[in-house]
Amino acid sequence: MHLAVIELQPREGWSARLDPGAVIGRHRDCDLRLIDALVSRRHARVCIRGPNTAIEDLGSHNGLYVNGRRCSEVLALHPGDRIALGDTTWLVLPASETLELAPQ
């Protein structure tokens, strides 16, 4: 199961599909590298929680927010959830959503 997201800001319409274990951050070794000064080098990780795809903060400085609430533990995600990392905001899509991935 993967995490499908579409970016709401700053790159409106950009999309990604992330597999469990994917690390999100500014570091060049991250699976998804964000160019956002408010995102930590290793900010968050996609994981599985029960039957759902989930996300966890990796001790980021500015935090990880889901639906406006700071996420301090592994949190299951559902279609329609909003994820905020720094100045980047994503909308969670249904896992079955077919995305045409934009180049990174």
Short mmCIF file of N, CA, C and O in Angstrom, two decimals:
data_model
loop_
_atom_site.label_atom_id
_atom_site.label_comp_id
_atom_site.label_asym_id
_atom_site.label_seq_id
_atom_site.Cartn_x
_atom_site.Cartn_y
_atom_site.Cartn_z
N MET A 1 0.85 -1.17 0.00
CA MET A 1 0.00 0.00 0.00
C MET A 1 0.90 1.24 0.00
O MET A 1 1.89 1.29 0.71
N HIS A 2 0.54 2.23 -0.79
CA HIS A 2 1.36 3.44 -0.87
C HIS A 2 0.55 4.66 -0.43
O HIS A 2 -0.67 4.57 -0.23
N LEU A 3 1.24 5.77 -0.29
CA LEU A 3 0.61 7.04 0.04
C LEU A 3 0.61 7.89 -1.22
O LEU A 3 1.66 8.19 -1.77
N ALA A 4 -0.59 8.24 -1.68
CA ALA A 4 -0.73 9.09 -2.86
C ALA A 4 -1.14 10.48 -2.39
O ALA A 4 -2.11 10.63 -1.63
N VAL A 5 -0.38 11.50 -2.81
CA VAL A 5 -0.67 12.88 -2.41
C VAL A 5 -0.62 13.80 -3.61
O VAL A 5 0.06 13.52 -4.60
N ILE A 6 -1.34 14.90 -3.50
CA ILE A 6 -1.24 15.98 -4.47
C ILE A 6 -0.91 17.23 -3.68
O ILE A 6 -1.46 17.44 -2.59
N GLU A 7 0.02 18.02 -4.18
CA GLU A 7 0.47 19.19 -3.46
C GLU A 7 -0.49 20.35 -3.67
O GLU A 7 -0.87 20.65 -4.80
N LEU A 8 -0.86 21.00 -2.57
CA LEU A 8 -1.74 22.17 -2.61
C LEU A 8 -0.92 23.46 -2.63
O LEU A 8 -1.35 24.46 -3.20
N GLN A 9 0.25 23.43 -1.96
CA GLN A 9 1.16 24.56 -1.99
C GLN A 9 2.56 24.09 -1.65
O GLN A 9 2.69 23.11 -0.92
N PRO A 10 3.62 24.61 -2.13
CA PRO A 10 3.63 25.72 -3.06
C PRO A 10 3.48 25.32 -4.53
O PRO A 10 3.15 26.14 -5.36
N ARG A 11 3.70 24.03 -4.85
CA ARG A 11 3.63 23.59 -6.26
C ARG A 11 2.27 22.95 -6.52
O ARG A 11 2.17 21.74 -6.67
N GLU A 12 1.24 23.75 -6.59
CA GLU A 12 -0.12 23.26 -6.75
C GLU A 12 -0.23 22.28 -7.92
O GLU A 12 0.21 22.56 -9.03
N GLY A 13 -0.78 21.10 -7.63
CA GLY A 13 -1.00 20.10 -8.67
C GLY A 13 0.09 19.07 -8.80
O GLY A 13 -0.10 18.03 -9.43
N TRP A 14 1.26 19.30 -8.21
CA TRP A 14 2.34 18.31 -8.25
C TRP A 14 1.88 17.11 -7.44
O TRP A 14 1.22 17.25 -6.42
N SER A 15 2.22 15.91 -7.87
CA SER A 15 1.75 14.72 -7.16
C SER A 15 2.88 13.73 -6.94
O SER A 15 3.90 13.76 -7.63
N ALA A 16 2.65 12.85 -5.97
CA ALA A 16 3.65 11.82 -5.65
C ALA A 16 2.95 10.59 -5.11
O ALA A 16 1.84 10.67 -4.58
N ARG A 17 3.61 9.47 -5.27
CA ARG A 17 3.17 8.19 -4.73
C ARG A 17 4.35 7.64 -3.93
O ARG A 17 5.41 7.40 -4.48
N LEU A 18 4.17 7.48 -2.62
CA LEU A 18 5.26 7.08 -1.74
C LEU A 18 4.98 5.72 -1.13
O LEU A 18 3.89 5.47 -0.61
N ASP A 19 5.97 4.84 -1.17
CA ASP A 19 5.84 3.51 -0.59
C ASP A 19 6.16 3.54 0.89
O ASP A 19 6.88 4.43 1.37
N PRO A 20 5.66 2.56 1.65
CA PRO A 20 6.02 2.47 3.07
C PRO A 20 7.54 2.45 3.24
O PRO A 20 8.25 1.82 2.46
N GLY A 21 8.00 3.18 4.23
CA GLY A 21 9.44 3.29 4.48
C GLY A 21 10.06 4.53 3.86
O GLY A 21 11.18 4.90 4.20
N ALA A 22 9.34 5.17 2.95
CA ALA A 22 9.87 6.36 2.28
C ALA A 22 10.09 7.48 3.29
O ALA A 22 9.23 7.77 4.11
N VAL A 23 11.28 8.09 3.21
CA VAL A 23 11.63 9.21 4.09
C VAL A 23 11.50 10.50 3.29
O VAL A 23 11.94 10.59 2.15
N ILE A 24 10.90 11.50 3.94
CA ILE A 24 10.65 12.80 3.32
C ILE A 24 11.50 13.83 4.06
O ILE A 24 11.52 13.85 5.29
N GLY A 25 12.20 14.67 3.32
CA GLY A 25 13.01 15.70 3.95
C GLY A 25 13.86 16.45 2.94
O GLY A 25 13.71 16.28 1.73
N ARG A 26 14.77 17.29 3.45
CA ARG A 26 15.64 18.08 2.58
C ARG A 26 16.92 17.37 2.18
O ARG A 26 17.58 17.76 1.21
N HIS A 27 17.32 16.34 2.93
CA HIS A 27 18.59 15.66 2.67
C HIS A 27 18.56 14.96 1.31
O HIS A 27 17.55 14.40 0.92
N ARG A 28 19.67 14.98 0.63
CA ARG A 28 19.73 14.39 -0.72
C ARG A 28 19.47 12.89 -0.72
O ARG A 28 19.13 12.32 -1.75
N ASP A 29 19.65 12.21 0.42
CA ASP A 29 19.40 10.78 0.49
C ASP A 29 17.94 10.41 0.78
O ASP A 29 17.61 9.23 0.85
N CYS A 30 17.08 11.40 0.98
CA CYS A 30 15.66 11.13 1.25
C CYS A 30 14.99 10.57 0.00
O CYS A 30 15.38 10.88 -1.13
N ASP A 31 13.98 9.75 0.21
CA ASP A 31 13.23 9.19 -0.91
C ASP A 31 12.43 10.27 -1.64
O ASP A 31 12.25 10.20 -2.85
N LEU A 32 11.94 11.25 -0.90
CA LEU A 32 11.29 12.42 -1.50
C LEU A 32 11.95 13.65 -0.90
O LEU A 32 11.83 13.91 0.30
N ARG A 33 12.68 14.36 -1.74
CA ARG A 33 13.42 15.54 -1.29
C ARG A 33 12.58 16.78 -1.54
O ARG A 33 12.13 17.02 -2.67
N LEU A 34 12.36 17.55 -0.47
CA LEU A 34 11.62 18.80 -0.58
C LEU A 34 12.59 19.97 -0.46
O LEU A 34 13.46 19.97 0.40
N ILE A 35 12.41 20.95 -1.32
CA ILE A 35 13.21 22.16 -1.27
C ILE A 35 12.36 23.18 -0.51
O ILE A 35 11.61 23.95 -1.09
N ASP A 36 12.43 23.10 0.81
CA ASP A 36 11.61 23.92 1.70
C ASP A 36 12.46 24.15 2.94
O ASP A 36 12.78 23.21 3.66
N ALA A 37 12.83 25.40 3.19
CA ALA A 37 13.73 25.73 4.30
C ALA A 37 13.16 25.34 5.67
O ALA A 37 13.90 25.17 6.62
N LEU A 38 11.84 25.17 5.77
CA LEU A 38 11.22 24.82 7.05
C LEU A 38 11.08 23.31 7.25
O LEU A 38 10.58 22.86 8.28
N VAL A 39 11.52 22.54 6.26
CA VAL A 39 11.48 21.08 6.36
C VAL A 39 12.85 20.60 6.84
O VAL A 39 13.88 21.06 6.36
N SER A 40 12.85 19.69 7.81
CA SER A 40 14.10 19.14 8.34
C SER A 40 14.78 18.22 7.33
O SER A 40 14.14 17.77 6.37
N ARG A 41 16.03 17.92 7.55
CA ARG A 41 16.76 17.03 6.64
C ARG A 41 16.07 15.68 6.52
O ARG A 41 15.99 15.12 5.45
N ARG A 42 15.62 15.14 7.63
CA ARG A 42 14.84 13.89 7.67
C ARG A 42 13.60 14.23 8.48
O ARG A 42 13.61 14.15 9.69
N HIS A 43 12.54 14.63 7.81
CA HIS A 43 11.38 15.22 8.46
C HIS A 43 10.32 14.19 8.87
O HIS A 43 9.84 14.20 9.99
N ALA A 44 9.96 13.31 7.94
CA ALA A 44 8.86 12.36 8.20
C ALA A 44 9.09 11.07 7.43
O ALA A 44 9.89 11.03 6.49
N ARG A 45 8.35 10.03 7.83
CA ARG A 45 8.44 8.73 7.15
C ARG A 45 7.04 8.17 6.93
O ARG A 45 6.19 8.26 7.81
N VAL A 46 6.84 7.56 5.78
CA VAL A 46 5.60 6.86 5.46
C VAL A 46 5.71 5.46 6.05
O VAL A 46 6.76 4.83 5.95
N CYS A 47 4.66 4.98 6.69
CA CYS A 47 4.68 3.64 7.28
C CYS A 47 3.28 3.04 7.23
O CYS A 47 2.37 3.63 6.67
N ILE A 48 3.15 1.87 7.79
CA ILE A 48 1.86 1.17 7.82
C ILE A 48 1.40 1.10 9.28
O ILE A 48 2.19 0.80 10.17
N ARG A 49 0.14 1.38 9.49
CA ARG A 49 -0.47 1.23 10.83
C ARG A 49 -1.76 0.45 10.63
O ARG A 49 -2.73 0.98 10.09
N GLY A 50 -1.71 -0.81 11.03
CA GLY A 50 -2.87 -1.68 10.79
C GLY A 50 -3.10 -1.80 9.30
O GLY A 50 -2.16 -2.00 8.53
N PRO A 51 -4.33 -1.60 8.85
CA PRO A 51 -4.62 -1.71 7.42
C PRO A 51 -4.36 -0.41 6.65
O PRO A 51 -4.57 -0.36 5.44
N ASN A 52 -3.92 0.64 7.34
CA ASN A 52 -3.79 1.96 6.70
C ASN A 52 -2.35 2.37 6.47
O ASN A 52 -1.45 1.98 7.21
N THR A 53 -2.17 3.21 5.48
CA THR A 53 -0.90 3.90 5.31
C THR A 53 -0.87 5.00 6.36
O THR A 53 -1.88 5.62 6.66
N ALA A 54 0.29 5.25 6.92
CA ALA A 54 0.42 6.22 8.01
C ALA A 54 1.65 7.08 7.78
O ALA A 54 2.44 6.84 6.85
N ILE A 55 1.82 8.07 8.63
CA ILE A 55 2.98 8.95 8.57
C ILE A 55 3.47 9.20 10.00
O ILE A 55 2.66 9.19 10.94
N GLU A 56 4.78 9.38 10.13
CA GLU A 56 5.34 9.69 11.45
C GLU A 56 6.39 10.79 11.32
O GLU A 56 7.12 10.85 10.34
N ASP A 57 6.42 11.65 12.30
CA ASP A 57 7.42 12.70 12.39
C ASP A 57 8.72 12.06 12.86
O ASP A 57 8.70 11.22 13.76
N LEU A 58 9.82 12.45 12.28
CA LEU A 58 11.13 11.90 12.66
C LEU A 58 11.90 12.86 13.56
O LEU A 58 13.12 12.93 13.50
N GLY A 59 11.18 13.59 14.39
CA GLY A 59 11.83 14.54 15.28
C GLY A 59 12.14 15.86 14.61
O GLY A 59 13.10 16.54 14.98
N SER A 60 11.32 16.23 13.64
CA SER A 60 11.56 17.46 12.90
C SER A 60 11.48 18.69 13.81
O SER A 60 10.80 18.67 14.83
N HIS A 61 12.16 19.73 13.42
CA HIS A 61 12.19 20.96 14.21
C HIS A 61 10.85 21.70 14.15
O HIS A 61 10.36 22.19 15.17
N ASN A 62 10.25 21.80 12.98
CA ASN A 62 9.02 22.57 12.81
C ASN A 62 7.75 21.72 12.85
O ASN A 62 6.66 22.25 12.70
N GLY A 63 7.89 20.44 13.01
CA GLY A 63 6.73 19.58 13.20
C GLY A 63 6.07 19.11 11.92
O GLY A 63 6.33 19.59 10.81
N LEU A 64 5.21 18.14 12.11
CA LEU A 64 4.39 17.54 11.06
C LEU A 64 2.95 17.74 11.49
O LEU A 64 2.61 17.45 12.64
N TYR A 65 2.12 18.24 10.60
CA TYR A 65 0.72 18.51 10.93
C TYR A 65 -0.20 17.73 9.99
O TYR A 65 0.04 17.68 8.78
N VAL A 66 -1.22 17.13 10.56
CA VAL A 66 -2.24 16.43 9.78
C VAL A 66 -3.57 17.05 10.18
O VAL A 66 -3.93 17.06 11.37
N ASN A 67 -4.26 17.60 9.21
CA ASN A 67 -5.55 18.28 9.43
C ASN A 67 -5.43 19.37 10.50
O ASN A 67 -6.31 19.55 11.33
N GLY A 68 -4.30 20.09 10.47
CA GLY A 68 -4.10 21.22 11.36
C GLY A 68 -3.62 20.87 12.76
O GLY A 68 -3.37 21.77 13.56
N ARG A 69 -3.47 19.58 13.06
CA ARG A 69 -3.02 19.17 14.39
C ARG A 69 -1.60 18.62 14.30
O ARG A 69 -1.30 17.81 13.42
N ARG A 70 -0.78 19.01 15.25
CA ARG A 70 0.60 18.51 15.26
C ARG A 70 0.59 17.02 15.53
O ARG A 70 -0.09 16.53 16.43
N CYS A 71 1.36 16.29 14.74
CA CYS A 71 1.42 14.83 14.81
C CYS A 71 2.68 14.45 15.57
O CYS A 71 3.78 14.70 15.12
N SER A 72 2.49 13.83 16.74
CA SER A 72 3.64 13.45 17.55
C SER A 72 3.83 11.93 17.62
O SER A 72 4.72 11.44 18.29
N GLU A 73 2.97 11.19 16.94
CA GLU A 73 3.09 9.73 16.90
C GLU A 73 2.70 9.26 15.50
O GLU A 73 2.32 10.05 14.66
N VAL A 74 2.83 7.97 15.27
CA VAL A 74 2.43 7.42 13.97
C VAL A 74 0.93 7.64 13.82
O VAL A 74 0.15 7.30 14.71
N LEU A 75 0.54 8.24 12.70
CA LEU A 75 -0.86 8.57 12.49
C LEU A 75 -1.35 7.98 11.17
O LEU A 75 -0.75 8.24 10.12
N ALA A 76 -2.42 7.20 11.24
CA ALA A 76 -3.03 6.64 10.03
C ALA A 76 -3.62 7.76 9.19
O ALA A 76 -4.19 8.72 9.73
N LEU A 77 -3.48 7.64 7.88
CA LEU A 77 -3.98 8.66 6.95
C LEU A 77 -5.17 8.13 6.16
O LEU A 77 -5.25 6.94 5.89
N HIS A 78 -6.03 9.06 5.78
CA HIS A 78 -7.23 8.71 5.02
C HIS A 78 -7.39 9.71 3.88
O HIS A 78 -6.94 10.86 3.99
N PRO A 79 -8.03 9.30 2.78
CA PRO A 79 -8.27 10.24 1.69
C PRO A 79 -8.95 11.52 2.21
O PRO A 79 -9.85 11.45 3.05
N GLY A 80 -8.44 12.65 1.76
CA GLY A 80 -8.97 13.94 2.18
C GLY A 80 -8.18 14.59 3.30
O GLY A 80 -8.33 15.78 3.56
N ASP A 81 -7.31 13.82 3.97
CA ASP A 81 -6.46 14.40 5.02
C ASP A 81 -5.49 15.39 4.38
O ASP A 81 -5.06 15.22 3.24
N ARG A 82 -5.12 16.41 5.15
CA ARG A 82 -4.13 17.39 4.71
C ARG A 82 -2.89 17.25 5.58
O ARG A 82 -2.97 17.25 6.80
N ILE A 83 -1.75 17.13 4.91
CA ILE A 83 -0.46 16.99 5.57
C ILE A 83 0.32 18.28 5.34
O ILE A 83 0.44 18.73 4.20
N ALA A 84 0.87 18.85 6.41
CA ALA A 84 1.70 20.05 6.29
C ALA A 84 3.08 19.77 6.87
O ALA A 84 3.21 19.32 8.01
N LEU A 85 4.10 20.01 6.05
CA LEU A 85 5.50 19.91 6.45
C LEU A 85 6.13 21.23 6.04
O LEU A 85 6.22 21.52 4.85
N GLY A 86 6.53 22.05 6.98
CA GLY A 86 7.07 23.36 6.63
C GLY A 86 6.03 24.17 5.89
O GLY A 86 4.88 24.25 6.31
N ASP A 87 6.43 24.74 4.75
CA ASP A 87 5.50 25.51 3.92
C ASP A 87 4.83 24.65 2.86
O ASP A 87 4.17 25.16 1.96
N THR A 88 5.01 23.34 2.93
CA THR A 88 4.46 22.41 1.95
C THR A 88 3.18 21.78 2.50
O THR A 88 3.17 21.30 3.63
N THR A 89 2.12 21.79 1.69
CA THR A 89 0.86 21.17 2.09
C THR A 89 0.41 20.20 1.02
O THR A 89 0.41 20.52 -0.17
N TRP A 90 0.04 19.00 1.46
CA TRP A 90 -0.43 17.94 0.56
C TRP A 90 -1.84 17.53 0.94
O TRP A 90 -2.23 17.57 2.10
N LEU A 91 -2.57 17.04 -0.04
CA LEU A 91 -3.88 16.42 0.15
C LEU A 91 -3.70 14.93 -0.11
O LEU A 91 -3.17 14.54 -1.16
N VAL A 92 -4.15 14.09 0.83
CA VAL A 92 -4.05 12.63 0.66
C VAL A 92 -5.15 12.17 -0.29
O VAL A 92 -6.32 12.51 -0.12
N LEU A 93 -4.75 11.39 -1.28
CA LEU A 93 -5.67 10.85 -2.28
C LEU A 93 -5.97 9.38 -1.97
O LEU A 93 -5.20 8.74 -1.24
N PRO A 94 -7.04 8.83 -2.51
CA PRO A 94 -7.28 7.39 -2.34
C PRO A 94 -6.08 6.61 -2.88
O PRO A 94 -5.48 7.00 -3.89
N ALA A 95 -5.71 5.53 -2.22
CA ALA A 95 -4.54 4.73 -2.62
C ALA A 95 -4.67 4.23 -4.04
O ALA A 95 -3.67 4.02 -4.73
N SER A 96 -5.88 4.04 -4.51
CA SER A 96 -6.10 3.53 -5.86
C SER A 96 -5.98 4.62 -6.92
O SER A 96 -6.01 4.33 -8.11
N GLU A 97 -5.86 5.85 -6.49
CA GLU A 97 -5.77 6.98 -7.42
C GLU A 97 -4.56 6.80 -8.34
O GLU A 97 -3.45 6.55 -7.90
N THR A 98 -4.76 6.95 -9.63
CA THR A 98 -3.68 6.86 -10.59
C THR A 98 -3.11 8.27 -10.77
O THR A 98 -3.83 9.19 -11.09
N LEU A 99 -1.82 8.38 -10.52
CA LEU A 99 -1.16 9.68 -10.63
C LEU A 99 -0.16 9.68 -11.75
O LEU A 99 0.55 8.71 -11.97
N GLU A 100 -0.11 10.78 -12.43
CA GLU A 100 0.94 11.00 -13.41
C GLU A 100 2.01 11.79 -12.67
O GLU A 100 1.82 12.97 -12.37
N LEU A 101 3.10 11.14 -12.31
CA LEU A 101 4.09 11.77 -11.46
C LEU A 101 4.88 12.82 -12.20
O LEU A 101 5.31 12.63 -13.33
N ALA A 102 5.06 13.94 -11.51
CA ALA A 102 5.87 15.02 -12.04
C ALA A 102 7.31 14.76 -11.68
O ALA A 102 7.60 14.14 -10.66
N PRO A 103 8.26 15.22 -12.51
CA PRO A 103 9.67 15.02 -12.17
C PRO A 103 10.02 15.79 -10.91
O PRO A 103 9.48 16.85 -10.65
N GLN A 104 10.98 15.25 -10.13
CA GLN A 104 11.41 15.92 -8.90
C GLN A 104 12.49 16.91 -9.19
O GLN A 104 13.26 16.79 -10.05
#
